[in-house]
Short mmCIF file of C-alpha atoms in Angstrom, two decimals:
data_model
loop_
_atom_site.label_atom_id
_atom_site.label_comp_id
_atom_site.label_asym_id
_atom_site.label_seq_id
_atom_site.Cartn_x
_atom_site.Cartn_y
_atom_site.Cartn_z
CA UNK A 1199 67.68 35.10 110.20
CA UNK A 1200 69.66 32.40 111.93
CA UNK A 1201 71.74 33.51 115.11
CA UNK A 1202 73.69 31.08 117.73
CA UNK A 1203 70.11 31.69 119.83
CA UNK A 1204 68.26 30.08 117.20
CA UNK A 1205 70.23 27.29 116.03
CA UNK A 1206 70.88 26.07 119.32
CA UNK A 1207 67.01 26.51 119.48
CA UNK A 1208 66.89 24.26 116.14
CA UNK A 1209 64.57 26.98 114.49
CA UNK A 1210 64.86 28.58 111.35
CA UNK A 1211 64.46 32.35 112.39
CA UNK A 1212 65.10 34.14 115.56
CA UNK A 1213 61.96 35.30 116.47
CA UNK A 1214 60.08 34.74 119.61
CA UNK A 1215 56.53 35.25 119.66
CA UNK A 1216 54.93 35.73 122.93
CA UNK A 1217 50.96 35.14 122.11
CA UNK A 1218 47.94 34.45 125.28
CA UNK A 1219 46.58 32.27 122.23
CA UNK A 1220 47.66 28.18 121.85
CA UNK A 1221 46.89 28.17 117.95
CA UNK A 1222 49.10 31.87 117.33
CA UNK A 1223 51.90 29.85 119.56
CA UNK A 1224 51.50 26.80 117.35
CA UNK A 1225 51.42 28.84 114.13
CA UNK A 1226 54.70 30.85 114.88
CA UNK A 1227 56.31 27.33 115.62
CA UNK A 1228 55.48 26.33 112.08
CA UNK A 1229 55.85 29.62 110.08
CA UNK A 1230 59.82 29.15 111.42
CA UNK A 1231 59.38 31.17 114.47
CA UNK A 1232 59.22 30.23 118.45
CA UNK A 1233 55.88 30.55 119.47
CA UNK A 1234 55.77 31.09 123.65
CA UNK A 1235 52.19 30.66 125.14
CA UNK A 1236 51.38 33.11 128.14
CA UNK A 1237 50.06 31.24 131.26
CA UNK A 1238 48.85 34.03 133.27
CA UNK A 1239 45.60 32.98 132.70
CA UNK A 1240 45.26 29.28 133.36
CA UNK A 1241 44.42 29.34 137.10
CA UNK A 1242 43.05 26.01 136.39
CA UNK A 1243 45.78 22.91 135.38
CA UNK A 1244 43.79 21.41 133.94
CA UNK A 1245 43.18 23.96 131.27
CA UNK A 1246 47.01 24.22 130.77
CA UNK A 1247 47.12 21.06 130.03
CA UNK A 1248 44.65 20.99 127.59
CA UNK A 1249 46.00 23.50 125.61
CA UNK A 1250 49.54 22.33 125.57
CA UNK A 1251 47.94 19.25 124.39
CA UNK A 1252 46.52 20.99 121.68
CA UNK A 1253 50.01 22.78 120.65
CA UNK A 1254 51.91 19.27 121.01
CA UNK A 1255 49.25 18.15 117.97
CA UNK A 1256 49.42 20.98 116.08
CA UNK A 1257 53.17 22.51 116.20
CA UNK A 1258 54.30 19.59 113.75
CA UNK A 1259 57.37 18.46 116.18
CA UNK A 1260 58.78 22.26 116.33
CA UNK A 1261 59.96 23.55 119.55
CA UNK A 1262 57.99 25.92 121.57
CA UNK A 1263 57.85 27.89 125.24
CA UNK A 1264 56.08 29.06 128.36
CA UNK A 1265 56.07 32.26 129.56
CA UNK A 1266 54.70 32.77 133.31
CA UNK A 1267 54.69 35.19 136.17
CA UNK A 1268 55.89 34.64 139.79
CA UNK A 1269 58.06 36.38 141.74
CA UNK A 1270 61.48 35.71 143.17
CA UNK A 1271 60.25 35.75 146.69
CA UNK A 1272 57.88 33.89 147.90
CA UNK A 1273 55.40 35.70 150.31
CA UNK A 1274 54.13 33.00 152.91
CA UNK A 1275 50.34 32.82 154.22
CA UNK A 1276 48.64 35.14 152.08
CA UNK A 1277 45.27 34.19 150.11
CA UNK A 1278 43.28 36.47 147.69
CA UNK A 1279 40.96 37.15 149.92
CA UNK A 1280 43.70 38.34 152.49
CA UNK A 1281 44.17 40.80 149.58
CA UNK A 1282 40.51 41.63 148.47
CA UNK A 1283 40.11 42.90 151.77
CA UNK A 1284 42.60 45.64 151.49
CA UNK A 1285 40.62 46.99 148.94
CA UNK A 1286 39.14 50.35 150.18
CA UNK A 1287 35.95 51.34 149.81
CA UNK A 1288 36.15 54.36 147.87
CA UNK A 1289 37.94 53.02 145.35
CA UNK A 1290 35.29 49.85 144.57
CA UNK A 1291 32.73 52.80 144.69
CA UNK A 1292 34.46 54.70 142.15
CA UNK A 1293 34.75 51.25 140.11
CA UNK A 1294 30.83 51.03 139.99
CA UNK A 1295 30.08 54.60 139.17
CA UNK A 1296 32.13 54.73 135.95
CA UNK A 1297 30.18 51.55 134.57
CA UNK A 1298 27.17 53.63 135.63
CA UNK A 1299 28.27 56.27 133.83
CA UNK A 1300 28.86 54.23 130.37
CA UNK A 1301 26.01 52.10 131.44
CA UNK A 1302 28.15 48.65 131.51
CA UNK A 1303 25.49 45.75 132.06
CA UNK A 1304 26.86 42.86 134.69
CA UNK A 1305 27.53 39.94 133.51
CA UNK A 1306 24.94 37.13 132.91
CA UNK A 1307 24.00 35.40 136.45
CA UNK A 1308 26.42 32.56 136.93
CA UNK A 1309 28.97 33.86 134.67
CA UNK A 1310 32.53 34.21 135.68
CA UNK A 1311 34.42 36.85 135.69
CA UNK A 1312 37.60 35.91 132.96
CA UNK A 1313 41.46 37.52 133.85
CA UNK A 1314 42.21 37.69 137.36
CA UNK A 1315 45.59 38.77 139.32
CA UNK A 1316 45.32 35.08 140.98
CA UNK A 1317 47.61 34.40 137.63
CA UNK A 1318 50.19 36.18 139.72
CA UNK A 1319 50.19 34.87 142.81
CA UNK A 1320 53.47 31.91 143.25
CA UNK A 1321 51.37 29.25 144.24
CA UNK A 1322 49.34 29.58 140.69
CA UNK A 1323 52.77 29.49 138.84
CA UNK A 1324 54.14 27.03 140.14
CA UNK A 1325 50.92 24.52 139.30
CA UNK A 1326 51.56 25.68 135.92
CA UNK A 1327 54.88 24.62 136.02
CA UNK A 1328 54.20 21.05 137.10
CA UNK A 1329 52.18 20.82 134.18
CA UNK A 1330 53.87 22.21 131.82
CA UNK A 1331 57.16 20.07 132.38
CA UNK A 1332 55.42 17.09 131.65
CA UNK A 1333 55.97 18.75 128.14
CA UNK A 1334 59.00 18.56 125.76
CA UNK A 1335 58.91 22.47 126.35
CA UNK A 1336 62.43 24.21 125.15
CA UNK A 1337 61.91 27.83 127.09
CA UNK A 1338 60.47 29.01 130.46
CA UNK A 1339 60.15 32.35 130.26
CA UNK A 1340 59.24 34.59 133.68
CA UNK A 1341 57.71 38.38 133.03
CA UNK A 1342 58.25 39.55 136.81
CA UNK A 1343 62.68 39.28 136.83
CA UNK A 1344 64.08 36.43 137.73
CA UNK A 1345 62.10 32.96 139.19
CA UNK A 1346 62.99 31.14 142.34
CA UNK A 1347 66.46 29.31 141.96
CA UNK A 1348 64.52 26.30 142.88
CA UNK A 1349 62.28 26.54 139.62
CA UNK A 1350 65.54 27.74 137.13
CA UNK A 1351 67.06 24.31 138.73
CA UNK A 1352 64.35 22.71 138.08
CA UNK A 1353 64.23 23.89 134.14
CA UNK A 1354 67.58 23.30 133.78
CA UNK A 1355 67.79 19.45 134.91
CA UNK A 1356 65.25 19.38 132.39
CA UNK A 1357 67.24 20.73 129.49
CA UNK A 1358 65.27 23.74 129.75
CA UNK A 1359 66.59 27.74 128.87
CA UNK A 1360 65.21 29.87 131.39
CA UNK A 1361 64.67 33.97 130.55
CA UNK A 1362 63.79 36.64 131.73
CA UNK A 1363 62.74 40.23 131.10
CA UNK A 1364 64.69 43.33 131.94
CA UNK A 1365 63.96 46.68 131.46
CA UNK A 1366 67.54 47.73 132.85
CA UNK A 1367 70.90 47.08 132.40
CA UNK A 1368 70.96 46.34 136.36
CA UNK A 1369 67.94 43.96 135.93
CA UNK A 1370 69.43 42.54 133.45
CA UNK A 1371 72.88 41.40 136.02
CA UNK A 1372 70.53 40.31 138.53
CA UNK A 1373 69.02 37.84 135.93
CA UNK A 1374 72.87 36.82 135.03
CA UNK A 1375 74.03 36.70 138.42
CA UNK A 1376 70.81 34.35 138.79
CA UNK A 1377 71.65 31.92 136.72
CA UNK A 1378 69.56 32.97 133.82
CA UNK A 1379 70.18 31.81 130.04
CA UNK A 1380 68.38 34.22 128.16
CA UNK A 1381 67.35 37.79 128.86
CA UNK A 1382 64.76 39.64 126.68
CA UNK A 1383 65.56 44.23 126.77
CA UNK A 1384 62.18 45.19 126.98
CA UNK A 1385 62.13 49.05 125.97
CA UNK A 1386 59.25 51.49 127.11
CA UNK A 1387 57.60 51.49 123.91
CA UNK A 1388 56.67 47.57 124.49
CA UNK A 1389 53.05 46.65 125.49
CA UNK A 1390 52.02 45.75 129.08
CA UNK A 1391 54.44 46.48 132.15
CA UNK A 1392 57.47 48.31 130.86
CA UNK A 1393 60.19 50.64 132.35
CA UNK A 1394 61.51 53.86 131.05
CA UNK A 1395 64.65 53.26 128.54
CA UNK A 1396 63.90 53.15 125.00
CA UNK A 1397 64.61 49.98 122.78
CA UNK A 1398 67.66 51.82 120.88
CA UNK A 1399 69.05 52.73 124.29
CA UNK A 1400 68.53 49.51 126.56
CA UNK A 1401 69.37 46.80 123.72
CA UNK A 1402 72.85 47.63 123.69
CA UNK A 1403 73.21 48.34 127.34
CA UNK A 1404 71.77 45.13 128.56
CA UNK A 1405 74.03 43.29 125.70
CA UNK A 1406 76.80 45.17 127.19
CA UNK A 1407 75.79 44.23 130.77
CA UNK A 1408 75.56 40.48 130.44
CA UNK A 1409 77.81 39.30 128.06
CA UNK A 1410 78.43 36.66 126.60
CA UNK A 1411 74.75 35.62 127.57
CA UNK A 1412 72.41 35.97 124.37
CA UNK A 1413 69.77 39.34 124.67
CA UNK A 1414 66.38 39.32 122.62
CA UNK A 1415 65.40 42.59 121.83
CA UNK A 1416 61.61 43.42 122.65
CA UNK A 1417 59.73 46.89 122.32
CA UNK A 1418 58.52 48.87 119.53
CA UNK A 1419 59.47 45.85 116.78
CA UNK A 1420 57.06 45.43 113.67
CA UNK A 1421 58.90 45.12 110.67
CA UNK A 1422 61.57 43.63 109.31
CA UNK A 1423 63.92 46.67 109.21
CA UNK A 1424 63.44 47.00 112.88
CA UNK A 1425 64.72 42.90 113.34
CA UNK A 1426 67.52 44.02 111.30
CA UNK A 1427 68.31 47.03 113.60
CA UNK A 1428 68.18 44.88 116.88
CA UNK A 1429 70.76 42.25 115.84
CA UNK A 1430 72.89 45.32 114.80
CA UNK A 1431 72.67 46.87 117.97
CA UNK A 1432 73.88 42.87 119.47
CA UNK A 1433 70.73 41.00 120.35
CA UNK A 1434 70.27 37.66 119.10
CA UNK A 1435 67.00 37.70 118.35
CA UNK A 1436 63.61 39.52 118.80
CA UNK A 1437 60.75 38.60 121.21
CA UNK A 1438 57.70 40.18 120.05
CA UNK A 1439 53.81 40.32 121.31
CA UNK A 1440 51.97 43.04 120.14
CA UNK A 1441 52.63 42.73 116.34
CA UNK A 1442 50.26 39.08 116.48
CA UNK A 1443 47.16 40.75 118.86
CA UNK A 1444 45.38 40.93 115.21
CA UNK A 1445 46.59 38.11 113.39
CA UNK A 1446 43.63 35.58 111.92
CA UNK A 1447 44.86 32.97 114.81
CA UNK A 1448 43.90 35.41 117.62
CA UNK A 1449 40.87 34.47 119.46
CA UNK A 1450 40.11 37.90 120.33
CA UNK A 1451 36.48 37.62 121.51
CA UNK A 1452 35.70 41.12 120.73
CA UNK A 1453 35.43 42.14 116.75
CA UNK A 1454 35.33 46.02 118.49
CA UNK A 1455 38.69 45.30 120.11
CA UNK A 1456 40.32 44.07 116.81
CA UNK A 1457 38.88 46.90 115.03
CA UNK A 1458 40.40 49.47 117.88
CA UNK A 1459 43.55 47.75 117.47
CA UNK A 1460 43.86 47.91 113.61
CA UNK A 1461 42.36 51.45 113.38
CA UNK A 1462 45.30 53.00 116.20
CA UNK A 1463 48.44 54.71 115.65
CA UNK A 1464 51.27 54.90 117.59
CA UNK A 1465 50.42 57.65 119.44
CA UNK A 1466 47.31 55.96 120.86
CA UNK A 1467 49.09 53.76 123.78
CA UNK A 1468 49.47 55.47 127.55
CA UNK A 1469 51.47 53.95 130.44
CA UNK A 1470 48.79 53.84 132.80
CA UNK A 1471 48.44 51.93 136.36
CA UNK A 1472 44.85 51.47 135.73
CA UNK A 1473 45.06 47.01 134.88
CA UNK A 1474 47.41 46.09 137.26
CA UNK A 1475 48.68 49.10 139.64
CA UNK A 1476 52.32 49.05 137.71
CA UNK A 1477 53.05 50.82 134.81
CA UNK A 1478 51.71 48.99 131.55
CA UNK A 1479 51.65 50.26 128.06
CA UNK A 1480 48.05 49.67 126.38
CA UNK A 1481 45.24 51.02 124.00
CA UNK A 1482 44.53 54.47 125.45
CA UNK A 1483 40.71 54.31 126.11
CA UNK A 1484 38.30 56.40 128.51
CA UNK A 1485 39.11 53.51 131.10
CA UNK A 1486 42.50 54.61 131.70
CA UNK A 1487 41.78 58.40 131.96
CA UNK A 1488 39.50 58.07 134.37
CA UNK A 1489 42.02 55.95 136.16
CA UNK A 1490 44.63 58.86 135.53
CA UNK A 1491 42.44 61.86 136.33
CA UNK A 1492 43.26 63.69 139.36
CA UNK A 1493 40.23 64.02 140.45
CA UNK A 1494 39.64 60.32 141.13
CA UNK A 1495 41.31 58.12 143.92
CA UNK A 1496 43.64 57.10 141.83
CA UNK A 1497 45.58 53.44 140.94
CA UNK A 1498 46.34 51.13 144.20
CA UNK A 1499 49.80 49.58 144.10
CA UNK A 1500 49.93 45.27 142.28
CA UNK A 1501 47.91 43.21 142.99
CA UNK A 1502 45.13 45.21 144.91
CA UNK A 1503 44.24 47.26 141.43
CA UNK A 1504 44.35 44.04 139.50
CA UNK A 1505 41.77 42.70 142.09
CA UNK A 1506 40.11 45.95 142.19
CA UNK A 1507 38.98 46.02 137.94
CA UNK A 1508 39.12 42.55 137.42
CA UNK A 1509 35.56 42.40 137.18
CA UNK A 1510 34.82 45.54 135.57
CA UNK A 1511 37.31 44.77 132.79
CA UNK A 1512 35.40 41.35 132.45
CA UNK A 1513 32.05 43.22 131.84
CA UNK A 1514 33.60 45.93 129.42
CA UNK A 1515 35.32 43.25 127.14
CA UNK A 1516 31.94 40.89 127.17
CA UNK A 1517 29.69 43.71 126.55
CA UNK A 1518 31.92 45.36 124.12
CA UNK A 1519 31.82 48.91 126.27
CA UNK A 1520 34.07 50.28 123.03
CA UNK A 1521 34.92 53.44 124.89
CA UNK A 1522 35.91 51.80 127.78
CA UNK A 1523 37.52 48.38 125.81
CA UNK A 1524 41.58 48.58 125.65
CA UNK A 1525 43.97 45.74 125.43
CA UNK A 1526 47.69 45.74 126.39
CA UNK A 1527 49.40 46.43 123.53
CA UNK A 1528 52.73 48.47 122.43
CA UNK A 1529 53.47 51.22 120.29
CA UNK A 1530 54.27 49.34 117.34
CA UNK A 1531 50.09 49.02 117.46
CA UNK A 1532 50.45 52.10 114.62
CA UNK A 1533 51.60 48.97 111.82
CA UNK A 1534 48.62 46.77 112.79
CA UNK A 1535 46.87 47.78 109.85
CA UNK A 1536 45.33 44.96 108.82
CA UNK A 1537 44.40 41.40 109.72
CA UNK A 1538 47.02 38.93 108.27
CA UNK A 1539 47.92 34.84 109.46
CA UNK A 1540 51.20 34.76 111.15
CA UNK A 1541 52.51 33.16 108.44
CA UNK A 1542 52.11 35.82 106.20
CA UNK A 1543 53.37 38.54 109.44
CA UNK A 1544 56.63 35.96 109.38
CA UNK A 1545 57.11 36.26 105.68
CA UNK A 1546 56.95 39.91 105.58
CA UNK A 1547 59.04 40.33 108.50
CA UNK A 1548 61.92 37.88 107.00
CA UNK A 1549 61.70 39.34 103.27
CA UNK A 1550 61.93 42.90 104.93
CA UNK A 1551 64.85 41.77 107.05
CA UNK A 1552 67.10 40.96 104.21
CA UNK A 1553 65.90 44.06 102.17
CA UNK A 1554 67.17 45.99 105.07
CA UNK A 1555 70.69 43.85 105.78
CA UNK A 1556 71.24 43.64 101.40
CA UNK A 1557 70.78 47.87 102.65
CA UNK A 1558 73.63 47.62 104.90
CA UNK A 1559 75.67 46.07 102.96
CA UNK A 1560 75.64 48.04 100.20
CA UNK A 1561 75.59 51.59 102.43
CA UNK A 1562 79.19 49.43 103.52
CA UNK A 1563 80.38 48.70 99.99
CA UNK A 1564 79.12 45.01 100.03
CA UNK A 1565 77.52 42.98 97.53
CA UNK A 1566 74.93 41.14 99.14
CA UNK A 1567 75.45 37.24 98.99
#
């Protein structure tokens, strides 16, 4: 599955694996892949650093990525707490009397809270990014549009493709006209924040928009057949996340999350405001519709939710609260049926991707090669 993406990549496939984990990062590295480690949850360098360490020794010289989150615009002066205390009352009432209701214990005294919107905030990213250049990184990826032109600079003195996601073909220009060398079409049916245009739709619309830079294709990819179908419709490659939440590598922390994830279908994802206070696919749980019932206060707009149920998502993942415990995760969630290594997920997705192209070429009068 070799595209001009990948060989000027110098890996054997082109498929981008987005993964929170360091070893599923490393794995996809060596299975042929490019494994991309999320940093939204280092707050602390030092624990960046470690981990990269840990890929650098295990990723047997192949190239690999980081994907953060910062905005294009800074905002000046403004501290978490600054933003804590917008938090209204009501709604941190309504936060402690659904873990009353599913009787959610607090966590053990002295025991920190894990995933917090600080991740977010520019000031966090950009610590990140001064570790993670010491690094022979290949790709800085950015989930919220397009980073400062500072930090694409930066990337790019250091020999460094920069991407971006786009849920639009007008996002997509923006990243373009920004000086971006990669952008990944991330359809609606893709886990976490998403917009509202399909993968079939937006893949060809963003290739369309920002040619002749090179589109990955991300949303609602699983298989094989579906790799197949997004270098048809022009992408150069696939960027997927979901499809290695329940790989062997995954250090899930929660057996009752794994076994959520491998027992869902594809119908058992909602769009819901209730993590972060934007739209983000995930596991449909009692958590989210009490966030979506109209009877309740309702989501507050990024980052005051995040700040809001940062807690309360720590206690229902460390407690195991399985009505309550959801994950980000995309529709594709209906083909994690089982617990594989990523090697094995790469091999079937590579022998299914030349059953379906030897397809195509027959259903065109080809023999395959």
């Amino acid at each position: 599955m070799q595209t001009e993406l990948s060989k000027k990549l110098g890996v054997e496939h082109a498929l981008f694996g987005f993964t929170p984990f360091p070893a599923v990062a490393a794995a996809i590295s060596r299975a042929g892949g490019f494994g991309v480690l999320g940093a939204v949850r280092y707050t602390a360098p030092d624990d960046l650093k470690r981990d990269l360490d840990w890929i650098e020794s295990h990723v047997d010289g192949m190239p690999y990525g980081l994907d953060v989150v910062m905005p294009a615009k800074k905002v000046e002066g403004v501290t978490e707490a600054d933003v804590e205390a917008m938090i209204p009352e009501g709604h941190r009432q309504y936060v402690k009397d659904t873990l009353a209701k599913y009787g959610v214990p607090e966590l053990a005294e002295g025991e920190a809270s894990g995933w917090r919107i600080t991740g977010w905030m520019e000031q966090v990213a950009r610590t990140q990014l001064d570790v993670a250049f010491d690094y022979p990184i290949k790709l800085l990826a950015n989930a919220l549009g397009s980073p400062p032109a500072d930090v694409i600079q930066r990337a790019h003195d250091q020999n460094v493709l920069v991407a971006a996601l786009a849920g639009s073909a007008r996002h997509a220009r923006k990243h373009a006209d920004a000086g971006i060398d990669i952008v990944v079409a991330q359809g609606y049916e893709a886990g976490g924040h998403t917009g509202d245009i399909a993968s079939m739709v937006l893949t060809p619309e963003v290739v369309e928009a920002v040619d002749p830079l090179p589109v990955l294709a991300a949303g609602g990819i699983g298989s094989g057949q579906q790799m197949a179908a997004a270098l048809t419709l022009g992408a150069q490659g696939v960027w997927l996340g979901s499809i290695w939440l329940t790989v062997t590598e995954a250090d899930m922390h929660s057996r009752a999350l794994t076994r959520k994830l491998l027992a869902a279908g594809s119908g058992d994802t909602v769009r819901s405001r209730a993590l972060t206070g934007k739209p983000a696919r995930q596991l449909r749980t009692e958590w989210t519709d009490a966030w979506d019932d109209p009877n309740g206060p309702g989501t507050l707009p990024m980052p005051l939710q995040g700040l809001l149920v940062a807690d309360a998502v720590s206690r229902i993942q460390r407690h195991e609260v399985e009505p309550l415990l959801g994950t980000p995760v995309g529709q594709i969630v209906g083909r994690m049926n089982s617990e594989r290594s990523v090697q094995e997920v790469v091999d079937d997705l590579t022998r299914d991707f030349e059953k379906a192209v030897d397809r195509l070429n027959r259903i065109a009068g080809r023999s395959p090669e």
